[in-house]
Coordinates of C-alpha atoms in Angstrom, one line a residue:
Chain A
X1 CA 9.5 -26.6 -57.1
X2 CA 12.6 -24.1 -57.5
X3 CA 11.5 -20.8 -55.8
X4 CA 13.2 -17.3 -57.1
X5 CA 13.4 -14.9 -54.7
X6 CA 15.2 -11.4 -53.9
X7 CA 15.2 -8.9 -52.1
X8 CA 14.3 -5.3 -53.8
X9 CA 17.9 -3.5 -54.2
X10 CA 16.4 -0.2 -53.2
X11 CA 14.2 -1.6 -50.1
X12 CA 17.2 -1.9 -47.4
X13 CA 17.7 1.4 -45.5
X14 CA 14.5 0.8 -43.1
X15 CA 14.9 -1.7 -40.4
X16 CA 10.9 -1.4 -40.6
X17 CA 10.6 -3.7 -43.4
X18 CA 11.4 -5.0 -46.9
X19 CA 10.4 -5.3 -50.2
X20 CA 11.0 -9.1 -52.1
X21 CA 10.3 -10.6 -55.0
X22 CA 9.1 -14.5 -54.8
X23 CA 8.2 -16.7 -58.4
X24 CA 7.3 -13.4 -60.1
X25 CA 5.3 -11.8 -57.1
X26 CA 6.1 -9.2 -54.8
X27 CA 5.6 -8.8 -51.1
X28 CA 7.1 -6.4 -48.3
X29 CA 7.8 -8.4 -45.1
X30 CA 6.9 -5.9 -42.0
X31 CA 9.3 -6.4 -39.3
X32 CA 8.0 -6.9 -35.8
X33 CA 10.3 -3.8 -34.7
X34 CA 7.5 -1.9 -36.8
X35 CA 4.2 -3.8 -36.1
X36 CA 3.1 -1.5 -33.5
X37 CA 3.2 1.4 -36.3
X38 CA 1.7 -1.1 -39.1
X39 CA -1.0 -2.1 -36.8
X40 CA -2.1 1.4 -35.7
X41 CA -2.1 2.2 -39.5
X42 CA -4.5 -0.9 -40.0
X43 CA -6.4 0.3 -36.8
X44 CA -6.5 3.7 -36.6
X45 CA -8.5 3.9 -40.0
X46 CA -6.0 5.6 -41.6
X47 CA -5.1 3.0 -44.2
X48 CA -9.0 2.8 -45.0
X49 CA -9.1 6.4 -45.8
X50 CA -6.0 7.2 -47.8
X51 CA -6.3 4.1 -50.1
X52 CA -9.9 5.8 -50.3
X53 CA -8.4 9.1 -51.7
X54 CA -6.4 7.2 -53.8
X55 CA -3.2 8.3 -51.9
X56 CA -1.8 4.8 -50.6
X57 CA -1.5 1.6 -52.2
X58 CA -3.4 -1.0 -51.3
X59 CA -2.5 -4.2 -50.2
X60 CA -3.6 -7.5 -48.8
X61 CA -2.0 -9.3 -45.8
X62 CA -0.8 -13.0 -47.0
X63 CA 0.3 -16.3 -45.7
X64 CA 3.1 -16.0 -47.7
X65 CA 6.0 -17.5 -45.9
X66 CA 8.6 -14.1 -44.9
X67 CA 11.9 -14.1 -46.6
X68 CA 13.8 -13.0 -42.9
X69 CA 11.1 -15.4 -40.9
X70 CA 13.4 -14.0 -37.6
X71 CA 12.9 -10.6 -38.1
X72 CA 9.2 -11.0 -39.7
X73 CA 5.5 -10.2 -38.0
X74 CA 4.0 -10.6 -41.2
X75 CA 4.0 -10.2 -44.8
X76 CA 1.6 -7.7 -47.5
X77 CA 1.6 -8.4 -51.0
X78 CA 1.0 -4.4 -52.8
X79 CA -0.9 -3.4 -55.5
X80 CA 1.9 -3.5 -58.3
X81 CA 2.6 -0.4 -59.9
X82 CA 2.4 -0.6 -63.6
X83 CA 5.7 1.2 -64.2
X84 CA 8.1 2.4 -61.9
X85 CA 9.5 5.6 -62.5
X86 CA 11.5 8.1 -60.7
X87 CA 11.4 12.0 -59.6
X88 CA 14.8 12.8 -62.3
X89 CA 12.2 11.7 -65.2
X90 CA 8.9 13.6 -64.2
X91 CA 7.9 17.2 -65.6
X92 CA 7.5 20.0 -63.2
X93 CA 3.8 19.4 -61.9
X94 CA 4.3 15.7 -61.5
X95 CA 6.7 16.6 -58.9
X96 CA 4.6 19.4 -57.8
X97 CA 1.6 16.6 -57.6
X98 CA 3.4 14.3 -55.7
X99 CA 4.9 16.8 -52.8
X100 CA 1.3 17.8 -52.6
X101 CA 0.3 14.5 -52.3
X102 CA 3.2 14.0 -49.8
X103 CA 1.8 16.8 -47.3
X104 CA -2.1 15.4 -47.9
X105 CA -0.7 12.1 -46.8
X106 CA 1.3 13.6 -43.1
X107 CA -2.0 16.2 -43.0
X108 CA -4.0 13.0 -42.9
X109 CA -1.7 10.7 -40.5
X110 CA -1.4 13.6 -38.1
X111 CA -5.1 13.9 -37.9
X112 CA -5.0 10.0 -36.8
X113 CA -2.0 10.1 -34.4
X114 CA 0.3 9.0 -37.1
X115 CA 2.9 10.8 -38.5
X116 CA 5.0 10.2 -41.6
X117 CA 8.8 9.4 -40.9
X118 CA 10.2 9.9 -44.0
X119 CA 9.1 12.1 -47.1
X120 CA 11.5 11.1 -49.9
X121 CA 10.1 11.4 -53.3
X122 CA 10.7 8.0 -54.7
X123 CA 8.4 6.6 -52.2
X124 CA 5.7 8.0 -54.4
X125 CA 5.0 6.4 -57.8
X126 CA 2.2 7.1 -60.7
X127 CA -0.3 4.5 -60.3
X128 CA -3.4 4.9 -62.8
X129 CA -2.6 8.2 -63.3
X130 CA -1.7 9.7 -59.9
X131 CA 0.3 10.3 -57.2
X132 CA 0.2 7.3 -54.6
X133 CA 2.7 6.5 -51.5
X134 CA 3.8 3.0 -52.4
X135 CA 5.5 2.3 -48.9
X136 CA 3.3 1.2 -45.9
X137 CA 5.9 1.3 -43.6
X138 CA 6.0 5.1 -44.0
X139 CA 4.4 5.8 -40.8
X140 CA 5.2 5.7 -37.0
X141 CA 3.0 6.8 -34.2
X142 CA 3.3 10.4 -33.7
X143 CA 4.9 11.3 -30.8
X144 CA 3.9 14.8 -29.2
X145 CA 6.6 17.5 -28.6
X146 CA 8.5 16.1 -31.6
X147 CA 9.4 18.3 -35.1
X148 CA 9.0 16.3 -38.4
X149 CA 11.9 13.9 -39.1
X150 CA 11.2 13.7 -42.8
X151 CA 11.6 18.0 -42.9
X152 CA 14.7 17.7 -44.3
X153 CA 14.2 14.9 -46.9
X154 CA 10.8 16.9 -47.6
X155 CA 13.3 19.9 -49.0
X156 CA 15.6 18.1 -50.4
X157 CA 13.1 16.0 -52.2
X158 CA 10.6 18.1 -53.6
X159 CA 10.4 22.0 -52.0
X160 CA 14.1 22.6 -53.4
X161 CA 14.0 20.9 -56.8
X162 CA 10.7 22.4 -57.4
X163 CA 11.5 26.0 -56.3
X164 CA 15.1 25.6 -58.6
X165 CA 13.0 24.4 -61.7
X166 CA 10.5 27.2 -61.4
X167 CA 12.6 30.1 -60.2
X168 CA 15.7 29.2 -62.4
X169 CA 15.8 26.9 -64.8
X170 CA 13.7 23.6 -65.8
X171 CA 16.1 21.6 -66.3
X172 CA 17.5 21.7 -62.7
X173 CA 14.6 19.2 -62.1
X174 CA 17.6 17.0 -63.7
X175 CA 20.1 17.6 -60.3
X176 CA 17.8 14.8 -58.8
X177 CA 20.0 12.4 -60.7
X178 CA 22.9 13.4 -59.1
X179 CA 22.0 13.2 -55.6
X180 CA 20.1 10.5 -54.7
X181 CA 19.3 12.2 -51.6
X182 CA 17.2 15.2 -53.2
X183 CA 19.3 18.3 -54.0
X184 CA 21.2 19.7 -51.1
X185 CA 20.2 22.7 -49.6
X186 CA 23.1 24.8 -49.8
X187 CA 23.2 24.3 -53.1
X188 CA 19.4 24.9 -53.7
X189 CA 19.3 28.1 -51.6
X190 CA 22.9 29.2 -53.9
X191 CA 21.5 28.4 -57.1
X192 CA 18.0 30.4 -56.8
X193 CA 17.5 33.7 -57.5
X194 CA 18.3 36.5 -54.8
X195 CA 14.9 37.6 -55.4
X196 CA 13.5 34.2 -53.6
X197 CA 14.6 35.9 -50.2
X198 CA 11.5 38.0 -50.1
X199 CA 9.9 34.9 -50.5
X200 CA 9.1 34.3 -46.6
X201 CA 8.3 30.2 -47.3
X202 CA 11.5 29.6 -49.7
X203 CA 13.0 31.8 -47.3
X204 CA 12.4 29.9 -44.4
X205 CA 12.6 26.1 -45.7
X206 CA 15.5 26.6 -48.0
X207 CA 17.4 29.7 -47.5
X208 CA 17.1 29.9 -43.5
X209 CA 17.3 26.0 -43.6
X210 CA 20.6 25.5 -45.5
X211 CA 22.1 28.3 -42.9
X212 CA 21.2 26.0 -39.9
X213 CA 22.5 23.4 -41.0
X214 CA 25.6 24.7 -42.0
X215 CA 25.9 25.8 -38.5
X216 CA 24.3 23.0 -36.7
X217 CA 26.1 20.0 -38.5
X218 CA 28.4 19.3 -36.0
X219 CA 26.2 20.5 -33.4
X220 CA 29.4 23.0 -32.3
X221 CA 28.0 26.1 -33.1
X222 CA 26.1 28.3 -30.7
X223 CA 22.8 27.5 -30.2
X224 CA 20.8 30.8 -30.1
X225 CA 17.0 28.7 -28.9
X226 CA 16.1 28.2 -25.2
X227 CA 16.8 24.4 -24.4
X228 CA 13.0 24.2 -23.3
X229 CA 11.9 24.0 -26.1
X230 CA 9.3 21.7 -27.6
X231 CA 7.4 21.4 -31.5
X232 CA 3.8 21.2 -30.0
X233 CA 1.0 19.8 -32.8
X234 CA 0.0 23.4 -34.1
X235 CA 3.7 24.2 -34.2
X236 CA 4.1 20.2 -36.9
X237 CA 0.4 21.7 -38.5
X238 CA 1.7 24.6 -39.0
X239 CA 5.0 23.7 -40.8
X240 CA 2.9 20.9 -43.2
X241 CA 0.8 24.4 -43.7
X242 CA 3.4 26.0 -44.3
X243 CA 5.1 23.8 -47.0
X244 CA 2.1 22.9 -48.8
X245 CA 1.3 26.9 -49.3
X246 CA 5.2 27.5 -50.6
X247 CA 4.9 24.0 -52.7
X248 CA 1.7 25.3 -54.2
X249 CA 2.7 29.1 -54.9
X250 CA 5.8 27.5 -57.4
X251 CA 4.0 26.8 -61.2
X252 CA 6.0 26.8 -64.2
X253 CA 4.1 27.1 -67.6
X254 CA 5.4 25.5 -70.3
X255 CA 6.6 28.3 -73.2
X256 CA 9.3 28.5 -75.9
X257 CA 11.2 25.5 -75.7
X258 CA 12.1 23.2 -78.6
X259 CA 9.2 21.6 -79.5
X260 CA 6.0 22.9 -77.1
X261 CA 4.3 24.1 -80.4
X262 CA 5.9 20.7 -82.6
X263 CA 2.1 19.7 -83.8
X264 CA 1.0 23.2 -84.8
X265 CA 3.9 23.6 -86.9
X266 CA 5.1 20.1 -88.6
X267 CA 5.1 19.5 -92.1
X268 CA 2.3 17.2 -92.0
X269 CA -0.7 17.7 -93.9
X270 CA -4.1 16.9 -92.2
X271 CA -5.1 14.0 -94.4
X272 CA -1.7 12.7 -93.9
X273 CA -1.5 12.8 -89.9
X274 CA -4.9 11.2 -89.6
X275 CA -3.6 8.2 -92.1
X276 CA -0.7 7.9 -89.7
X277 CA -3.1 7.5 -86.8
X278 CA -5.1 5.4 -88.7
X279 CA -2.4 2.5 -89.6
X280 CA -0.5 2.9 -86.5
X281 CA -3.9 2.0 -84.8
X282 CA -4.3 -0.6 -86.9
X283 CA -1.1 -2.0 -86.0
X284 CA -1.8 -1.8 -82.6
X285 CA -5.5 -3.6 -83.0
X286 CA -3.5 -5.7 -84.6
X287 CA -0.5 -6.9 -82.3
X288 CA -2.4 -6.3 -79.4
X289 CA 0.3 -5.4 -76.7
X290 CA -0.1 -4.8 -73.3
X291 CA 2.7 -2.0 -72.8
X292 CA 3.8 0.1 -74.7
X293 CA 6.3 2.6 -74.6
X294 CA 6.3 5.6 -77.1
X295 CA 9.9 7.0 -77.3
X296 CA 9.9 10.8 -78.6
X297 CA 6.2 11.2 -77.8
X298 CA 6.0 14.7 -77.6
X299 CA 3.0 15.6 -76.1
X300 CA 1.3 12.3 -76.8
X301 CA -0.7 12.6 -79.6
X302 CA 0.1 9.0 -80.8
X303 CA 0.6 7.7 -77.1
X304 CA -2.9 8.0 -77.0
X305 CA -3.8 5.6 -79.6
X306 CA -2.0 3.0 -77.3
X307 CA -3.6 4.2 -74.0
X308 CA -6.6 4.2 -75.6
X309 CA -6.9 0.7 -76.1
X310 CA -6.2 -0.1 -72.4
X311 CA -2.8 -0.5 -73.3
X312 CA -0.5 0.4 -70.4
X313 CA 1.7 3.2 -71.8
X314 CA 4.7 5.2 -71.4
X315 CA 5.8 8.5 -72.9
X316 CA 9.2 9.6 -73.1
X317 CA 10.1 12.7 -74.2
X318 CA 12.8 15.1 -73.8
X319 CA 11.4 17.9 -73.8
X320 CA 10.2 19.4 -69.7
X321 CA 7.5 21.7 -72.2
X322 CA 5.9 18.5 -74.3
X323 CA 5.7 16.3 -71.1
X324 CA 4.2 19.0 -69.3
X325 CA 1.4 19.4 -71.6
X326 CA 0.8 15.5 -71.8
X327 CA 1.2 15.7 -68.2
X328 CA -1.5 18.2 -67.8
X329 CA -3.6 16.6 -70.3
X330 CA -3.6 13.1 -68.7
X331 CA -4.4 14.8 -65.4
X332 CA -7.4 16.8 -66.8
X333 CA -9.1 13.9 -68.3
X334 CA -8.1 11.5 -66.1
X335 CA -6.1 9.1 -67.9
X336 CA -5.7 5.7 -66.0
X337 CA -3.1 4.1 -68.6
X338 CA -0.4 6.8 -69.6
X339 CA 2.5 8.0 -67.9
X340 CA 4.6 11.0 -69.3
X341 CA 8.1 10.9 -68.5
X342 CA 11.1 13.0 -69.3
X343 CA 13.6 11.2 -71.1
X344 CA 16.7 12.2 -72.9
X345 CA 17.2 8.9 -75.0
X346 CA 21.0 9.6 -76.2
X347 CA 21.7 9.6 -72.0
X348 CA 18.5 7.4 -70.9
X349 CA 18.1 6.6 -67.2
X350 CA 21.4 4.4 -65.9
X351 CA 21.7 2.2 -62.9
X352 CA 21.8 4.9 -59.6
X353 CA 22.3 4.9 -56.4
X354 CA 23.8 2.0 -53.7
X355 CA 25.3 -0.4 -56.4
X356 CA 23.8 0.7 -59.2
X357 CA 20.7 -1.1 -58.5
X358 CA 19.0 1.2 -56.3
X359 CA 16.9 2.5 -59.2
X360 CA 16.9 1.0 -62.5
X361 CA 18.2 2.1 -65.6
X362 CA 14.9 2.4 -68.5
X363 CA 16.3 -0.7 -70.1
X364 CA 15.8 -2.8 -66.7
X365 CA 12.2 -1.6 -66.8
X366 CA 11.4 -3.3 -70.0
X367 CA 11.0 -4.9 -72.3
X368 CA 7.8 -3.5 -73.5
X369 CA 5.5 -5.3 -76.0
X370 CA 5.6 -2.9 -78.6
X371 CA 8.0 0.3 -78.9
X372 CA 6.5 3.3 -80.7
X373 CA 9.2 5.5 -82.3
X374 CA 7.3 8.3 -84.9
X375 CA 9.5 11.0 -86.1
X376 CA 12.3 10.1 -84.1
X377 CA 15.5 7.9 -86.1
X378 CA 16.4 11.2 -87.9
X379 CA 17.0 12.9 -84.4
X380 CA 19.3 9.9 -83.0
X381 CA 20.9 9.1 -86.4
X382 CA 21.6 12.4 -87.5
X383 CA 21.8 14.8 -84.6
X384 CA 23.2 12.2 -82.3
X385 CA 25.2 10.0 -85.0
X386 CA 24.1 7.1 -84.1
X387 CA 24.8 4.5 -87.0
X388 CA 21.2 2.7 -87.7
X389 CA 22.3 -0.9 -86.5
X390 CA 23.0 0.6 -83.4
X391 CA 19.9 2.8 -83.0
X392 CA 18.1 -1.0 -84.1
X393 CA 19.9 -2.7 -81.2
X394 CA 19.6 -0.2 -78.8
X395 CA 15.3 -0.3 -80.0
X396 CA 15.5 -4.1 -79.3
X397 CA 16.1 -4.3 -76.1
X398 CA 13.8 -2.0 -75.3
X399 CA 10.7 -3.6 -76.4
X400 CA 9.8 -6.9 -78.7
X401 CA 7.5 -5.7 -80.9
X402 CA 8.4 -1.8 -82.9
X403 CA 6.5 0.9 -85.0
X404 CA 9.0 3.2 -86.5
X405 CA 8.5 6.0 -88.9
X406 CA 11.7 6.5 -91.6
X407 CA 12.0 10.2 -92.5
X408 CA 14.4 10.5 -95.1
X409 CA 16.8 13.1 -97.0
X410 CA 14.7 15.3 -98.5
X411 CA 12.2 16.3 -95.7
X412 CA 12.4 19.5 -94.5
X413 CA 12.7 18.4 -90.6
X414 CA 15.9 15.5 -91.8
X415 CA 17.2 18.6 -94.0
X416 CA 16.7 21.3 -91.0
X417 CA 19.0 18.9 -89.2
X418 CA 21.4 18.8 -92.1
X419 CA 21.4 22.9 -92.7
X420 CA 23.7 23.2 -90.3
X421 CA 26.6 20.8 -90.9
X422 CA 28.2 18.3 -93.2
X423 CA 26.1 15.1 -94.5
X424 CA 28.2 12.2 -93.3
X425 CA 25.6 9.6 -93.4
X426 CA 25.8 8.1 -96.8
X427 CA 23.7 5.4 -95.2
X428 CA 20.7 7.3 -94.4
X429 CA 18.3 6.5 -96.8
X430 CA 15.6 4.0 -96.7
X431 CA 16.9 0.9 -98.3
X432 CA 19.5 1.4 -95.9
X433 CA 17.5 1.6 -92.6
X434 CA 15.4 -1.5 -93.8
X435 CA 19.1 -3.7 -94.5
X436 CA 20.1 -2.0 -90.4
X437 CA 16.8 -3.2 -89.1
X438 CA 16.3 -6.5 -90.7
X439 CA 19.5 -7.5 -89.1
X440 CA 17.8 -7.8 -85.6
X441 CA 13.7 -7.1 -86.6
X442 CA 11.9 -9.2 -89.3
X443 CA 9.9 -6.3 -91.3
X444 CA 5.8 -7.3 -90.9
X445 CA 4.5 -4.8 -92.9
X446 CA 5.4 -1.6 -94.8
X447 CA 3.5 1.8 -95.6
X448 CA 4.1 4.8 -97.0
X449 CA 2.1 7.7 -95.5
X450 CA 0.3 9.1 -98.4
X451 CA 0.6 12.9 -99.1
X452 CA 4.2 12.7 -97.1
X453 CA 7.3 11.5 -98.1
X454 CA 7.3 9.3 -94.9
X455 CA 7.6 5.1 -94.1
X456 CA 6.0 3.4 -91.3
X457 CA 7.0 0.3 -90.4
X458 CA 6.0 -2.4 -87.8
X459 CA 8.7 -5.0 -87.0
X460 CA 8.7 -7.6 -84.4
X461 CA 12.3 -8.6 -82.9
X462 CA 13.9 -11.8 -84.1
X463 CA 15.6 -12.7 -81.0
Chain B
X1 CA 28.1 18.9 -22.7
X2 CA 27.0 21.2 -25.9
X3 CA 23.3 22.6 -25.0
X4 CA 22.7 21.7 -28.9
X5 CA 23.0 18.4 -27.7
X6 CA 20.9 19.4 -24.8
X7 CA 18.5 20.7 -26.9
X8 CA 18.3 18.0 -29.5
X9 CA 18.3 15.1 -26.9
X10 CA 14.6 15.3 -26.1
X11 CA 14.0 15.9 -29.9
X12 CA 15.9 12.0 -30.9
X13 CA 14.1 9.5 -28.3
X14 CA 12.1 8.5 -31.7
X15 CA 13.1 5.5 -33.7
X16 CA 14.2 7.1 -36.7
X17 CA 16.0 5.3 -39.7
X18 CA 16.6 8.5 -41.3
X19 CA 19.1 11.2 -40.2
X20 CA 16.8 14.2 -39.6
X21 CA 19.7 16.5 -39.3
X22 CA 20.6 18.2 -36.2
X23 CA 20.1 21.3 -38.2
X24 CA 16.6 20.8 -40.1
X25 CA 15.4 19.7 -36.5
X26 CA 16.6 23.0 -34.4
X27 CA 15.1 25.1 -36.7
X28 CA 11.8 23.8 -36.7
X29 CA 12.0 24.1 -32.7
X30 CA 13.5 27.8 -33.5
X31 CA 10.6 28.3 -36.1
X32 CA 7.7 26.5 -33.6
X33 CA 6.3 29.6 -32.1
X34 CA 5.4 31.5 -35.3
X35 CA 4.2 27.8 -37.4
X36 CA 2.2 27.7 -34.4
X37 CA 0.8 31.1 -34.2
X38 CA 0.5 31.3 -38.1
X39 CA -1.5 28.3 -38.5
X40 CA -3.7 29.1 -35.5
X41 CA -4.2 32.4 -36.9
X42 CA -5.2 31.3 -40.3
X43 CA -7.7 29.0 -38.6
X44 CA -9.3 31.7 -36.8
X45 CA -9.3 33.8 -39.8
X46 CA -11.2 31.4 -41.9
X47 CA -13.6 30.4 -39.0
X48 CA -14.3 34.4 -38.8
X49 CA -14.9 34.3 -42.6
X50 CA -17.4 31.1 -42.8
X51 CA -19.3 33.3 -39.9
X52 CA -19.7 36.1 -41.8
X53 CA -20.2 34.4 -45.1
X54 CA -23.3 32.7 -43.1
X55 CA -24.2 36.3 -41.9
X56 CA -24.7 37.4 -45.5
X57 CA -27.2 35.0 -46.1
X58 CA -25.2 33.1 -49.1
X59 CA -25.3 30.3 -50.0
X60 CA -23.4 28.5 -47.7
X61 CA -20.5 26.0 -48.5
X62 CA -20.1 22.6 -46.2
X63 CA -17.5 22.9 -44.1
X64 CA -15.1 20.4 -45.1
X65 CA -14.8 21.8 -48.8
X66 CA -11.3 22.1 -50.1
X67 CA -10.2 25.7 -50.6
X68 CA -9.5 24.8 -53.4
X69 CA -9.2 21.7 -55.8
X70 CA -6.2 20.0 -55.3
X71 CA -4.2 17.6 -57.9
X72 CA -3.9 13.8 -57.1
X73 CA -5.9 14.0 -54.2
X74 CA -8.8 15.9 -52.0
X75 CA -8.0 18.5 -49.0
X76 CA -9.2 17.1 -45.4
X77 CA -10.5 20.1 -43.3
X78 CA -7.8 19.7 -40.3
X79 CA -11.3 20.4 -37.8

């Protein structure tokens, strides 16, 4: 038997541990340099009653051989995660959700001796619809006298982004996908408002916190704190206290951008949205997919027919405002198979971090069965320019199967788009989208949305 | 020999992978004394409400309910 196996690109800066893939499955191998910890999570109960609250991921210890046998004391084979996605493409209170998450998580360890020893964000992914740690080797005994170690990650990570997005501007959430490291915090604490002085917990963690370690970073400066010092358990209590209550005093309500209020105010008549529900459902009974990934999904309305079904779903929008409101929605009703995600698709996700491979680019995270794009070729082919063999490919690789809406010339959204500049798109019409698409989709089935001027079409890739 | 390094020293016996930064680390050691105080206080102060809550003759709440409902995940009373 040939055996496939790698190691996870992003699993390599804890000596603790590390993530592989073997004949499709995937295990993290715990070092013996961090059995001690992984056994006192096993023992101390702690395991028992985060994967409880739905905080941890569960796992099962295997026979599976190690991939490092010299370094190995065992290996765990996870719970997969469905879809991985990362803290750059998640609205405001999916971040918000998953610091808090964070802070229940050290709250807990601490109360069991344990402490977390690192806090960065993208060791928390969205598994059925919340927040869970994904990496068990996130914990190490917690030694009395010490401060946190993961404080400064914890800012960096979550407290700064979050306070920037909800103080300044959404779309600062996007400075995550520059630094890999969360947002520093001199550049946090010089981006915010001067107003978030008065603010004693954004005061202390970011302001206060960027200032020390300006003067601390060679350790030169003069040191103003009696050397006897020592972080006592009410002192590490207090600072988790301390960040959840500034983590929880940041909202941001979705208002006024691009397309919040998109439903309320489309062109659509009633009869003819619920006939596109009803033959994009039909599709989907159909073709039967098991993932599906709805690109431009606003706030989910037709994400839902997928989820729905059991089907595991993604929604990509790129609008902070539309993913928010799916966000909240999902979280409200508890919806186990949908995962809003903020996604500008003309600059989707690349390749980040150590060698591009740390986290995937969207396209690495597919294919998906079935691609749902409603309402959204007039927005890449006309605002963007992309020619529609291109927009075709670039649809291909992202999923096998596609449902596509056409919108064409005539339409007040294509002609909104148009009011403002020259029509250079002779090509935009639907004879030719059908001669771009057939190129690299055979065409299954065709139907014009009565009481719109509209085409849906489902497609399944030739290749 | 710095006394930051002085300082610090005790603070770095762990076996950390990460870097905590000599900075973040000082200043939670500068900040211990009023995280401390502030959290002790706090769980005074809601102790000293429960008893008078109980006083009233309410209805009284178990003691491990959240303060309030939290997303993706419940509260743990720290008692």
């Amino acid at each position: 038997m040939t055996r496939s196996e790698a190691r996870v690109a992003a699993s390599f800066r804890d000596p603790g541990g590390f993530l592989f893939w073997r004949d499709g499955d995937l295990f993290r191998q715990v070092n013996r340099v961090s059995e001690a910890d992984y056994r006192m999570l096993m023992d101390s109960g702690l395991y028992a009653r985060l994967v409880k609250m739905n905080l941890l991921i569960p796992h099962k210890e295997v026979k599976a051989e190690p991939a490092v046998p010299d370094l190995a004391a065992l290996v765990i084979k996870p719970v997969r995660v469905g879809f991985i996605s990362y803290p750059y493409e998640w609205c405001f209170s999916q971040l918000k959700d998953a610091a808090l998450a964070t802070l229940a998580i050290q709250k807990e360890a601490l109360a069991l001796g344990m402490s977390l020893k690192d806090a960065s964000a993208y060791n928390i992914q969205f598994h059925q619809g919340r927040p869970v740690l994904i990496d068990t080797l996130s914990f190490e005994q917690y030694q009395e006298g010490q401060p946190w170690v993961a404080y400064r990650q914890f800012c960096q990570h979550f407290l700064a982004p979050l306070a920037l997005m909800a103080k300044r501007d959404i779309r600062l959430g996007q400075l995550l996908r520059i630094y890999i490291d969360g947002v520093p915090l001199d550049l946090a604490s010089a981006l915010l408002p001067g107003g978030t002085r008065w603010n004693l917990p954004l005061f202390t963690h970011i302001h206060v916190h960027a200032r020390a370690q300006l003067k601390y970073a060679d350790r030169g400066g003069e040191a103003k704190a009696a050397s006897s010092a020592r972080f006592g358990k009410p002192a590490l209590l207090g600072l988790v206290d301390s960040l959840e209550s500034a983590v929880r005093a940041l909202d941001w309500k979705p208002a006024g951008t691009e397309w919040a209020d998109y439903y309320d105010s489309t062109n659509y008549t009633r009869a003819a949205f619920d006939e596109k529900r009803r033959i994009i459902d039909g599709w989907l009974e159909r073709t039967q997919p098991k993932t599906a990934w709805d690109l431009g999904a606003n706030n989910g309305v037709f994400s839902r027919l997928a989820s729905g079904r059991g089907i595991q779903t993604v929604a990509f929008d790129i609008d902070p405002a539309a993913v928010e409101q799916n966000y909240r929605e999902c979280r409200s009703k508890i919806e186990s198979n949908l995962l809003p995600l903020v996604m500008d698709l003309t600059n989707p996700s690349p390749g980040l971090g150590w060698n591009h491979q740390e986290r995937a680019s969207l396209r690495k995270r597919g294919p998906a069965d079935m691609v749902m794009a409603l309402a959204l070729v007039h927005h890449l082919a006309i605002s963007n320019n992309v020619p529609l063999p291109q927009l075709a490919d670039f649809f291909s690789r992202l999923g096998k199967g596609l449902i596509v809406e056409f919108v064409p010339k005539g339409d007040s959204q294509v002609e909104r788009l148009l009011a403002s500049r020259e029509d250079i798109f002779p090509n935009y019409t639907e004879t030719g989208f059908e001669e771009a698409f057939s190129t690299v989709y055979e065409i299954i089935e065709k139907k014009q949305i009565e009481g719109s001027n509209r085409t849906l079409y489902l497609m399944q890739s030739r290749s | 020999m710095d006394w930051n390094i002085i300082l610090l020293l005790p603070l770095l016996n762990g076996f950390a992978y990460l870097d905590p930064g000599s900075g973040s680390m000082l200043l939670q050691v500068l900040l211990a004394l009023f995280l401390g105080a502030g959290f002790t206080i706090k769980l005074y102060w809601k102790k000293l409400k429960a008893f008078f809550s109980k006083n009233k003759g309410e209805p009284v709440a178990p003691e491990a309910q959240p303060e309030e409902p939290v997303e993706g995940g419940e509260t743990h009373d720290q008692e």
